[in-house]
XYZ file of N, CA and C in Angstrom:
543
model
N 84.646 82.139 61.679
C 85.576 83.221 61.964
C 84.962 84.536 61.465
N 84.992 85.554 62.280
C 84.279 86.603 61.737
C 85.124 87.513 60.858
N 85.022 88.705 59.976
C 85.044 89.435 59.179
C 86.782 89.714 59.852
N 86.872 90.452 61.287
C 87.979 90.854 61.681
C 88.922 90.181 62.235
N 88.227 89.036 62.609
C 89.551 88.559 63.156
C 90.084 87.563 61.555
N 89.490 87.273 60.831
C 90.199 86.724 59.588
C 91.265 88.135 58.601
N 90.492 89.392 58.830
C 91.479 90.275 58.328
C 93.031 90.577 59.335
N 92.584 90.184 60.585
C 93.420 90.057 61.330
C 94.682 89.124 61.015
N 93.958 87.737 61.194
C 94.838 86.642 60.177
C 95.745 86.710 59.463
N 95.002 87.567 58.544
C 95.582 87.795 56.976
C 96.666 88.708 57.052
N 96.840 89.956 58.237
C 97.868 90.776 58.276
C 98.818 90.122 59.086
N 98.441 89.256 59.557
C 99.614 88.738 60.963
C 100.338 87.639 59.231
N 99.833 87.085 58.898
C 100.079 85.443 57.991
C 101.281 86.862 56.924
N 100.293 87.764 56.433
C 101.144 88.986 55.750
C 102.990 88.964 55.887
N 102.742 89.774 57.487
C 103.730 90.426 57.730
C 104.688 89.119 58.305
N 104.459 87.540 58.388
C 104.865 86.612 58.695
C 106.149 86.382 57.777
N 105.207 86.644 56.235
C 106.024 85.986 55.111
C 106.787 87.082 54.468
N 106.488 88.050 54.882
C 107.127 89.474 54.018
C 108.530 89.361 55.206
N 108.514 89.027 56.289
C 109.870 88.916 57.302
C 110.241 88.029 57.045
N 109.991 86.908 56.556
C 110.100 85.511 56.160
C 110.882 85.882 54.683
N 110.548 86.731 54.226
C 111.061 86.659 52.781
C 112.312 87.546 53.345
N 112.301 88.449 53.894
C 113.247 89.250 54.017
C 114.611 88.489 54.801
N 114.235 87.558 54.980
C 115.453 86.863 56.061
C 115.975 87.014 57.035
N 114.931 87.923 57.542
C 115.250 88.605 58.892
C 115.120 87.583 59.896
N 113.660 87.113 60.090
C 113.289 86.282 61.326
C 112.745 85.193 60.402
N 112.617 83.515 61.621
C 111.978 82.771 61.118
C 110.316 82.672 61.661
N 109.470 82.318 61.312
C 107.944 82.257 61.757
C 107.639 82.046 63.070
N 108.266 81.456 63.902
C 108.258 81.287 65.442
C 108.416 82.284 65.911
N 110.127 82.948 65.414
C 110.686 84.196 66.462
C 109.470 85.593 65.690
N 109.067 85.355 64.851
C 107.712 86.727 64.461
C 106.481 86.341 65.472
N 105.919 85.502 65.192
C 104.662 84.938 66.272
C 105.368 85.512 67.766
N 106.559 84.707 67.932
C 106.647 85.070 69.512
C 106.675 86.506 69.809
N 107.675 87.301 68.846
C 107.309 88.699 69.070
C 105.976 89.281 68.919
N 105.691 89.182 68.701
C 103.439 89.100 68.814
C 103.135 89.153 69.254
N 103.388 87.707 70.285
C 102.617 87.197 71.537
C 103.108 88.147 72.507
N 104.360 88.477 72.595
C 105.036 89.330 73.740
C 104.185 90.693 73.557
N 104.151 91.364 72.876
C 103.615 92.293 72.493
C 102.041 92.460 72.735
N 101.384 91.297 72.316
C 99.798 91.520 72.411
C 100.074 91.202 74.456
N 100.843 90.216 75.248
C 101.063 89.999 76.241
C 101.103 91.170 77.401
N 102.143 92.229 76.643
C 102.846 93.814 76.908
C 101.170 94.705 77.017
N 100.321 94.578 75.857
C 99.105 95.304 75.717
C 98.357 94.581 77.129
N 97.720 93.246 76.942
C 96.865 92.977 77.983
C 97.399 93.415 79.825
N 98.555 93.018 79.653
C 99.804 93.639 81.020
C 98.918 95.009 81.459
N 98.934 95.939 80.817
C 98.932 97.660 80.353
C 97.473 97.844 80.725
N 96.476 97.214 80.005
C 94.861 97.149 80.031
C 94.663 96.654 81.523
N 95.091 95.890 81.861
C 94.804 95.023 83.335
C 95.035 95.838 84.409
N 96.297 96.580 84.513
C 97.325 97.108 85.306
C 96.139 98.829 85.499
N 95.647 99.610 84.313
C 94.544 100.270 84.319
C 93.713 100.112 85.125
N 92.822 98.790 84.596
C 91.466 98.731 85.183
C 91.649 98.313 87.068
N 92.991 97.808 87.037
C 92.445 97.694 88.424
C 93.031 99.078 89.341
N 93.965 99.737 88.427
C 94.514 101.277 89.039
C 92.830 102.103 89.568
N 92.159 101.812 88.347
C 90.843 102.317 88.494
C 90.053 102.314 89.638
N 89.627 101.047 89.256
C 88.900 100.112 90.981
C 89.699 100.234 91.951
N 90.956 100.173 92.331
C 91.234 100.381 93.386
C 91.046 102.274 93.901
N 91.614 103.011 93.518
C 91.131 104.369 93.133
C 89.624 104.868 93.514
N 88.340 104.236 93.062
C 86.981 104.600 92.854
C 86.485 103.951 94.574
N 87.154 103.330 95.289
C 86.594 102.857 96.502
C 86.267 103.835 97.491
N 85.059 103.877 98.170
C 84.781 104.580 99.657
C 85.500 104.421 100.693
N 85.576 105.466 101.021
C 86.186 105.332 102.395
C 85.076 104.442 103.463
N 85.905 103.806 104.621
C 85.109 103.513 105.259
C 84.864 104.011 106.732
N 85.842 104.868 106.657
C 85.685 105.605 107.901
C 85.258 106.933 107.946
N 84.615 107.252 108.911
C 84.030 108.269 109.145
C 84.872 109.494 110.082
N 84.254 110.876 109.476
C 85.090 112.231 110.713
C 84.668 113.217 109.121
N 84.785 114.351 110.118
C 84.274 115.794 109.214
C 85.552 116.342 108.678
N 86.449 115.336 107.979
C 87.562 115.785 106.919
C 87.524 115.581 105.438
N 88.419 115.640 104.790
C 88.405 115.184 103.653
C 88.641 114.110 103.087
N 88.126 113.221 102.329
C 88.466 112.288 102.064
C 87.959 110.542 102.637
N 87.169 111.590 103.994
C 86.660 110.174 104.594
C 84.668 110.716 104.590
N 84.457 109.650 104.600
C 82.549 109.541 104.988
C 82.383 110.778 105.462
N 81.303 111.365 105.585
C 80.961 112.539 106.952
C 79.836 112.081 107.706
N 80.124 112.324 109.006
C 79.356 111.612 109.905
C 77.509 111.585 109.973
N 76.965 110.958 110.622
C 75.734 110.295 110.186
C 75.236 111.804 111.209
N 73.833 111.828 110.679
C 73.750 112.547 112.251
C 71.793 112.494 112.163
N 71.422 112.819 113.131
C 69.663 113.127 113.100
C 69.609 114.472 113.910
N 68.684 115.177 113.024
C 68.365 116.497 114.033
C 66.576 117.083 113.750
N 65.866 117.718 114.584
C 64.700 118.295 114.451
C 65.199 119.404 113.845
N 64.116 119.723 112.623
C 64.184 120.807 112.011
C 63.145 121.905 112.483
N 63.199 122.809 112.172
C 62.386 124.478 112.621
C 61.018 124.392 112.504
N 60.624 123.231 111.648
C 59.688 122.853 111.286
C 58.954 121.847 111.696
N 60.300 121.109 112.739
C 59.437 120.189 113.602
C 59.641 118.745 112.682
N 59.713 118.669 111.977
C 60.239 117.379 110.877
C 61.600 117.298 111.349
N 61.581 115.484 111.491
C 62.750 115.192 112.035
C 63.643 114.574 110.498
N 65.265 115.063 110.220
C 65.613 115.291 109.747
C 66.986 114.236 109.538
N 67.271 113.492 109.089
C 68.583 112.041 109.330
C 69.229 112.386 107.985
N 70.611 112.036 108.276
C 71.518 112.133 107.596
C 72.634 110.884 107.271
N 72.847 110.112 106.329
C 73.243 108.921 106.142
C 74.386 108.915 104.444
N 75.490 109.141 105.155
C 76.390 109.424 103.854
C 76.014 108.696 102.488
N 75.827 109.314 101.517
C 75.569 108.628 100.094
C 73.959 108.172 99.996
N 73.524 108.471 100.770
C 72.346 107.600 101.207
C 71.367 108.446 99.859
N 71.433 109.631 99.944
C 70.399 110.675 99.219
C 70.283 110.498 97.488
N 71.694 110.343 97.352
C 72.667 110.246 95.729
C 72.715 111.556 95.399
N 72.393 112.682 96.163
C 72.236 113.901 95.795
C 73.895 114.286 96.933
N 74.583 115.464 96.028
C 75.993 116.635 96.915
C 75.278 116.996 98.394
N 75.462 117.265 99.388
C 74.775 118.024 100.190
C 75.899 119.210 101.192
N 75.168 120.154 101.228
C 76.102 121.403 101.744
C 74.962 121.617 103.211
N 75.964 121.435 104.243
C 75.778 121.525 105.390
C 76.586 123.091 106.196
N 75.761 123.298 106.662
C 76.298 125.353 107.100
C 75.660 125.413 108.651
N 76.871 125.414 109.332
C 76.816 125.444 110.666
C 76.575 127.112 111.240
N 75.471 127.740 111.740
C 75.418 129.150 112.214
C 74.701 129.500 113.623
N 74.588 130.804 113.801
C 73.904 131.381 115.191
C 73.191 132.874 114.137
N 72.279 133.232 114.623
C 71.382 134.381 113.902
C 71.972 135.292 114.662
N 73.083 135.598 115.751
C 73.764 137.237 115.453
C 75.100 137.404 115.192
N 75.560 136.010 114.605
C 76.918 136.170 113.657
C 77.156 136.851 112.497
N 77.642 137.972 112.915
C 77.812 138.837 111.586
C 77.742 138.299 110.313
N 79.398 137.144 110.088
C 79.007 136.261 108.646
C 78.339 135.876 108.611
N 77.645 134.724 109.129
C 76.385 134.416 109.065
C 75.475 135.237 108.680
N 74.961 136.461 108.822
C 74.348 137.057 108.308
C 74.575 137.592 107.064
N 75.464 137.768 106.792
C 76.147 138.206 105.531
C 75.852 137.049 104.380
N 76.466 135.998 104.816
C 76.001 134.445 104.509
C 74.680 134.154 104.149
N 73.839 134.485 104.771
C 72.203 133.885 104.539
C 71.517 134.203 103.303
N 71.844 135.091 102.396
C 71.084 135.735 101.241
C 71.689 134.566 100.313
N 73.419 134.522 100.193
C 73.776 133.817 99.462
C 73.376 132.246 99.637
N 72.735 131.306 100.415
C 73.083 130.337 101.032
C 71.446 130.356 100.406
N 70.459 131.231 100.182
C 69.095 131.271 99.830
C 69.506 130.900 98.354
N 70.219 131.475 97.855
C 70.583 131.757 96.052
C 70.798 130.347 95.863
N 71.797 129.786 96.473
C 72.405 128.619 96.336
C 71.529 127.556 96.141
N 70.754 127.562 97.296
C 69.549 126.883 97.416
C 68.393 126.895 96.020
N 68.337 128.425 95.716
C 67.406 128.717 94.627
C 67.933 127.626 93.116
N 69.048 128.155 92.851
C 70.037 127.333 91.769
C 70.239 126.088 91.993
N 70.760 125.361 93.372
C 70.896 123.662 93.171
C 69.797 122.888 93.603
N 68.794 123.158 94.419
C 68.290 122.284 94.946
C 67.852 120.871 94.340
N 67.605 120.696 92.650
C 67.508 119.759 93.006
C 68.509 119.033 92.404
N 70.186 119.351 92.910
C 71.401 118.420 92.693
C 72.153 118.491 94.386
N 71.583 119.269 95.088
C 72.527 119.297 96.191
C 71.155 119.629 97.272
N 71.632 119.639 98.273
C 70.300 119.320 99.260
C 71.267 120.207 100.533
N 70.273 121.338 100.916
C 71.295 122.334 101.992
C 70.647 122.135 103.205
N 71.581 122.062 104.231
C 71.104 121.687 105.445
C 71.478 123.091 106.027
N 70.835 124.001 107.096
C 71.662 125.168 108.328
C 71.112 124.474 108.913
N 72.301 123.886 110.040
C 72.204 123.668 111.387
C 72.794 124.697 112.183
N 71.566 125.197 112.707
C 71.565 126.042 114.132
C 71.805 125.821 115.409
N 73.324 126.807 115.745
C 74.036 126.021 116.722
C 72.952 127.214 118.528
N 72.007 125.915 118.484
C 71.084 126.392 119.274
C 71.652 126.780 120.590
N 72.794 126.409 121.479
C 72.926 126.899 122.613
C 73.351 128.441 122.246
N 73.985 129.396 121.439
C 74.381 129.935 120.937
C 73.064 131.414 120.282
N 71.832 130.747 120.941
C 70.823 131.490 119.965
C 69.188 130.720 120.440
N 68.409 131.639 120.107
C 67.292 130.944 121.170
C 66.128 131.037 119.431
N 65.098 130.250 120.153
C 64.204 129.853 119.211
C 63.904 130.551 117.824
N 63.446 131.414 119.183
C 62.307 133.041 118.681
C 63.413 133.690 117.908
N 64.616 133.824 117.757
C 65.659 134.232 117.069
C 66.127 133.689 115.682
N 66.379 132.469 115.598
C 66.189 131.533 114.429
C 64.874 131.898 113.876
N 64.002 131.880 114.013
C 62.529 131.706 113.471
C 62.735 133.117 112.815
N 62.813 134.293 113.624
C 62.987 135.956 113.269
C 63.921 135.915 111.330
N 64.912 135.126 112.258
C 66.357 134.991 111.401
C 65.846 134.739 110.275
N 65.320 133.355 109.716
C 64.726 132.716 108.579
C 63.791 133.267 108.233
N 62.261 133.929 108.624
C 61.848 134.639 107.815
C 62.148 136.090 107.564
N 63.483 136.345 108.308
C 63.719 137.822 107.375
C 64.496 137.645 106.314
N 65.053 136.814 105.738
C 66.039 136.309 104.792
C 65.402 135.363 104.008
N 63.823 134.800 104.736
C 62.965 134.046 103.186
C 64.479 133.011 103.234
N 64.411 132.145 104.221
C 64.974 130.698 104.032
C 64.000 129.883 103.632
N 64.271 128.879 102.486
C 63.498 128.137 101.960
C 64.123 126.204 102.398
N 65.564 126.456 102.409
C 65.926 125.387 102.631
C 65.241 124.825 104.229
N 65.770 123.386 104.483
C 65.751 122.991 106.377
C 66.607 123.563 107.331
N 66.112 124.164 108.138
C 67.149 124.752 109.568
C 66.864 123.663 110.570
N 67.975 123.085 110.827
C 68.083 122.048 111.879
C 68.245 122.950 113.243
N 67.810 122.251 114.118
C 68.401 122.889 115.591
C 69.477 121.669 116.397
N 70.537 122.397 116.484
C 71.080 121.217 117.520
C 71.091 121.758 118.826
N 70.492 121.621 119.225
C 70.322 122.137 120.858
C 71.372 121.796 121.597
N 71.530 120.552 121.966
C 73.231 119.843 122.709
C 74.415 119.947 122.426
N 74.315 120.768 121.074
C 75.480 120.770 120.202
C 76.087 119.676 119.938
N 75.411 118.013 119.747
C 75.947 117.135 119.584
C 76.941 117.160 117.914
N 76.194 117.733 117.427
C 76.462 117.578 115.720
C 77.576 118.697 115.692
N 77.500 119.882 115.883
C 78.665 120.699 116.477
C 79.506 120.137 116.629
N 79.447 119.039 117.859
C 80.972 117.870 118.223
C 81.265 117.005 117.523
N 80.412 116.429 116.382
C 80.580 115.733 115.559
C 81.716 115.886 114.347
N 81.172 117.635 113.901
C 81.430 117.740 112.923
C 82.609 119.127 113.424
N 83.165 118.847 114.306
C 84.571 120.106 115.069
C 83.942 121.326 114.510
N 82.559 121.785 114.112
C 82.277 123.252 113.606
C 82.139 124.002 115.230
N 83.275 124.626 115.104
C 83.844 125.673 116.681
C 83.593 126.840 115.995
N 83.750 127.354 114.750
C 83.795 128.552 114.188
C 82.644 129.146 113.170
N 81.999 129.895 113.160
C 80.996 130.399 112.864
C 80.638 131.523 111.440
N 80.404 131.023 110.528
C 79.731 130.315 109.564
C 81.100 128.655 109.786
N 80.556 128.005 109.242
C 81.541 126.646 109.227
C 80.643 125.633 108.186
N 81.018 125.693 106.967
C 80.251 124.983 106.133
C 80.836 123.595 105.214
N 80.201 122.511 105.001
C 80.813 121.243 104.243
C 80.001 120.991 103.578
N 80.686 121.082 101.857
C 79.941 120.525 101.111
C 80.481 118.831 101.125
N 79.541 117.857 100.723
C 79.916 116.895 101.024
C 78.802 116.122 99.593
N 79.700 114.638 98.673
C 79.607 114.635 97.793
C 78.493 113.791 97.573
N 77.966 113.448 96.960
C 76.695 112.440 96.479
C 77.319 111.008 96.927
N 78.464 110.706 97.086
C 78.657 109.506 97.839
C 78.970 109.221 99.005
N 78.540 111.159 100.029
C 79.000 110.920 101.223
C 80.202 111.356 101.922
N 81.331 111.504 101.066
C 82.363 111.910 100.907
C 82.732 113.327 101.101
């Protein structure tokens, strides 16, 4: 028997005989109040851990809202490196920024979206996808080196990822969490 659970013993055997002396309860009805009690604790501990686990689970569905996955997607970057996207997959936050190079915000947008980049990169990973029907090559290319983009500029040419992700409105940005989320 180790050190604590015999001091343990010794306070339960204690407070057995000190109620015992007092004539309050007999040794059964003290134990049973015990048992109910240590019963009441494990109840409490159990009822927690699985509040927890149930709580900490992924979603398993996917769409560009809150609370669920965000959708998978692949795109060529400016650079010609092809570029895939796979929720949680990275373990890194990632902030995705949907634009066109003569959207006012967007432009307004791009210095800060450099900073951002400067400060997280390596906890969050920034994607601009360039909503290419919207804006032609030679324009993007202009765009990024007058603003010294360092991050990846995706092109979606079909605007598939556009439809993916309902970005209709321009800047349209999702940060999205290290698990995808």
């Amino acid at each position: 028997m180790t050190k604590f659970r015999r001091f343990i013993f010794r306070v339960n055997q204690g407070m057995i005989k000190e109620r015992m002396q007092q004539g309050k309860h007999s040794e059964r009805e003290i134990a049973m109040k015990r048992n109910m009690v240590l019963f009441g604790l494990i109840v409490i501990v159990a009822g927690i851990v699985i509040y927890t686990n149930i709580n900490n689970k992924l979603p398993t569905e996917t769409a560009a809202k809150a609370g669920y996955l965000a959708p998978s997607f692949e795109l060529e970057g400016l650079d010609g490196q092809t570029y895939s996207f796979e929720p949680g997959e990275s373990g890194k936050a990632m902030f995705v920024n949907f634009w066109y190079s003569t959207c006012p915000p967007c432009i307004e947008e791009a210095p800060e979206l450099q900073a951002l980049y400067e400060k997280y990169q390596d906890k969050m990973d920034i994607y601009a996808v360039n909503v290419l029907k919207l804006d032609s090559i030679e324009k993007v290319e202009q765009f990024v080196d007058e603003y010294s983009l360092e991050f990846p500029v995706l092109l979606d040419k079909d605007s598939e990822i556009v439809d993916l992700y309902n970005a209709y409105g321009y800047p349209t940005n999702f940060l999205i969490d290290e698990k995808g989320v």
